[in-house]
Phi, psi and omega in degrees: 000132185262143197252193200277124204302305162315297152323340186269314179325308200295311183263350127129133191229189194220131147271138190205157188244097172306139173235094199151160159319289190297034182278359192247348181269297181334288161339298186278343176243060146291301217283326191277334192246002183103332206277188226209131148211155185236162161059050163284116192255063209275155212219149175301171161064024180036072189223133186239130191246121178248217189204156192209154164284162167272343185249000147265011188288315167289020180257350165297313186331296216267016189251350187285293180335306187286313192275345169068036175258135171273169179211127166237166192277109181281332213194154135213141190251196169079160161296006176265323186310310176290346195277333185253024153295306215298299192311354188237020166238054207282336181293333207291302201309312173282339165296330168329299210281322191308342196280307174324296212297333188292318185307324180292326197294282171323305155317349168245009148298131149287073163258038183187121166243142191224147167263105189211147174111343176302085209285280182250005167274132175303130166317321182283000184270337175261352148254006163276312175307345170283319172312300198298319195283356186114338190284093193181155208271169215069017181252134178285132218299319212262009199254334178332118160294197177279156196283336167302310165300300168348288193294329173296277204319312214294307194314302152338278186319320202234092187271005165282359210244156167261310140211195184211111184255127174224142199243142167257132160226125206062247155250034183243092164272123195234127168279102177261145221234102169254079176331121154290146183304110199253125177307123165287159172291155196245138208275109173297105191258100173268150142012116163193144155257155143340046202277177152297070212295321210225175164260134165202165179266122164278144172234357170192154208233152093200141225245124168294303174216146184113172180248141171293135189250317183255166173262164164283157200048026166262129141353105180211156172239165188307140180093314205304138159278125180268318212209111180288154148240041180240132192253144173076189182258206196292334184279309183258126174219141175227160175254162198198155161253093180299138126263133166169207241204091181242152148261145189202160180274119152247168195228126172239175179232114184252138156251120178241150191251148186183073177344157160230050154225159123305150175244153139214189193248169161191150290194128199245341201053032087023076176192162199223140186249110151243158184248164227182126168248138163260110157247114168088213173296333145213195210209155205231116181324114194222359165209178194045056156280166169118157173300152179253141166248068164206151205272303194269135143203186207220161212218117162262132141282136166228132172230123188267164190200130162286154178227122210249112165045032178096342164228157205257149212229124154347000171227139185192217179205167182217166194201156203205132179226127190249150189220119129041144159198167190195149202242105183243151182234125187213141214282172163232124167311153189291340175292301191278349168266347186281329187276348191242012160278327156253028164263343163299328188264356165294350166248359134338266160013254173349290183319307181266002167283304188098165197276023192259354179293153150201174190292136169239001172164136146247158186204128191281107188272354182187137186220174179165139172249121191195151173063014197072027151209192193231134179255155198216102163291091186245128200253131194235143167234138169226161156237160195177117167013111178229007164265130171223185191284136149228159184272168184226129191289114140284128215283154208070011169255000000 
């Protein structure tokens, strides 16, 4: 009687093939005795191919015997037959598993704490306070309280922060930091006059508070008072914190240096790929050994970081493409290198004037060309912020 392909499947069935005259006597007292075959095939060369339970298969031996038929095994099918594939690839399985289990192990480290919004409260201050609560790499995820407790514990620590948010994300805890505001204090302003930082030609005066002592196109040298902060005469007096605002001409001497070749770089197309597997901080060479054979180049990187069920994990891989360069030289006409010696050197200038300065006139006092450059003696007019403070001592303080 043929059993149900499922059933058979589950308990597990033999294919098997008959050799002999008596495979058709085999056959009627299988059938005569009860046992079960399916799929009977008759085959040339008086050879018969059926299907079996697995657990009537030793019960064939005295029906062989008798019928003078050999039986060979074609196949075995069914779950016991897969079960015992499994059992005999217990290493495969267990590296398998062993494998799962490191990703879960891993994936439950603390591999990375980052810090952010902090200005003027210190980074080591916040992360010793992450310290103290547990907070720190290699430590397990599950051992951590909840981030609300967290974010409290820091805040506690750190009374400059207003607040404190901290997040898990994988194995990346990130601290976010909002500084409280503190009111500056209003800046103690004693008694003062307006001098002269440099000798300069003034072009412009103006006195917010205090009496003006020069006019525009006057002459003035370092130390001269520009702006009094004595009110009245020699008798009557009031002291004041002068303010306001003077411009003046300063005159600098720039020697400028300036090559008549270019250098720039360009790309030989040239390059060697190397690969990386990375863990953690570091990461282990796995192609492109070997010497490059070429001296200058520049190295694009790229890194991937695997990611398990929503969290990112502490392995990945990295890939490096190192490319070629080459140092090429190309002359510059004398007009452009003289022009791009003095735009160097007017934002010198400038740069160092501050920004309300500007150029009012240059004139080139000496120029040459020798050695593969152009040398250049340039006289600058800028005008630019020419007052700073002095205190006024008052006598009997």
């Amino acid at each position: 009687m043929r059993q149900s392909m499922f059933i058979a499947r589950l308990r597990g069935y033999v294919r098997l093939e008959l050799r002999g005259r008596g495979g058709e006597a085999m056959i009627n007292e299988m059938l005569a005795t009860g046992l079960s075959a399916w799929d009977i095939q008759p085959m040339q060369d008086e050879r018969l191919r059926l299907c079996v339970p697995v657990g009537e298969f030793f019960e064939l031996k005295p029906l062989l015997k008798r019928t003078g038929c050999r039986m060979h095994v074609l196949e075995r099918r069914g779950l016991p037959f897969f079960l015992d594939k499994l059992g005999r690839r217990k290493l495969f399985f267990a590296g398998g598993a062993g494998f799962l289990l490191g990703m879960f192990l891993l994936s439950s480290l603390v591999w990375q704490v980052s810090v952010e919004g902090n200005e003027r409260i210190a980074q080591a201050d916040v992360m010793r306070a992450a310290e103290q609560l547990g907070i720190h790499r290699f430590q397990w995820k599950f051992k951590l309280p909840q981030t609300e407790e967290l974010a409290h514990g820091i805040q506690a620590a750190l009374p400059q922060a207003a607040w404190v948010g901290v997040e898990v994300r994988g194995t990346h805890v990130h601290i976010k930091v909002v500084e409280a505001t503190i009111p500056q204090k209003p800046e103690l302003m004693n008694p003062r006059n307006l001098v002269a930082s440099k000798n300069a030609l003034v072009t412009e005066i103006m006195a917010e508070k205090g009496r003006p002592l020069v006019q525009p196109n006057a002459y003035v040298r370092k130390g001269d008072v520009l702006i009094s902060g004595k009110i009245g005469d020699e008798e009557n007096y009031q002291v004041v914190v002068a303010s306001g605002k003077v411009k003046g001409i300063v005159w600098y001497t720039s020697q400028i240096e300036v090559p008549l070749t270019q250098t720039f770089k360009t790309y030989t197309g040239e390059s060697k790929e190397r690969s990386y597997l990375v863990f953690g901080s570091r990461a282990l060479q796995v192609t492109g050994y070997g010497k490059l054979a070429f001296e200058q180049h520049e190295t694009l990187t790229e890194r991937k970081t695997l990611s398990w069920l929503g969290y990112t994990l502490p392995v990945g891989w990295m890939h490096e493409k190192l490319m070629e360069v080459r140092q090429v030289e190309q002359p510059v006409e004398l007009a452009q290198a003289r022009q791009s010696g003095l735009e160097q050197a007017r934002s010198r200038l400038l740069a160092a004037a501050g920004p309300e300065s500007r150029i009012a006139g240059e004139k080139i006092l000496h120029e040459k060309s020798e050695n593969g450059k152009v040398y250049m003696k340039v006289h600058f007019e800028v005008e630019e912020t020419i007052s700073e403070e002095q205190p006024i001592v008052v006598q009997g303080e």
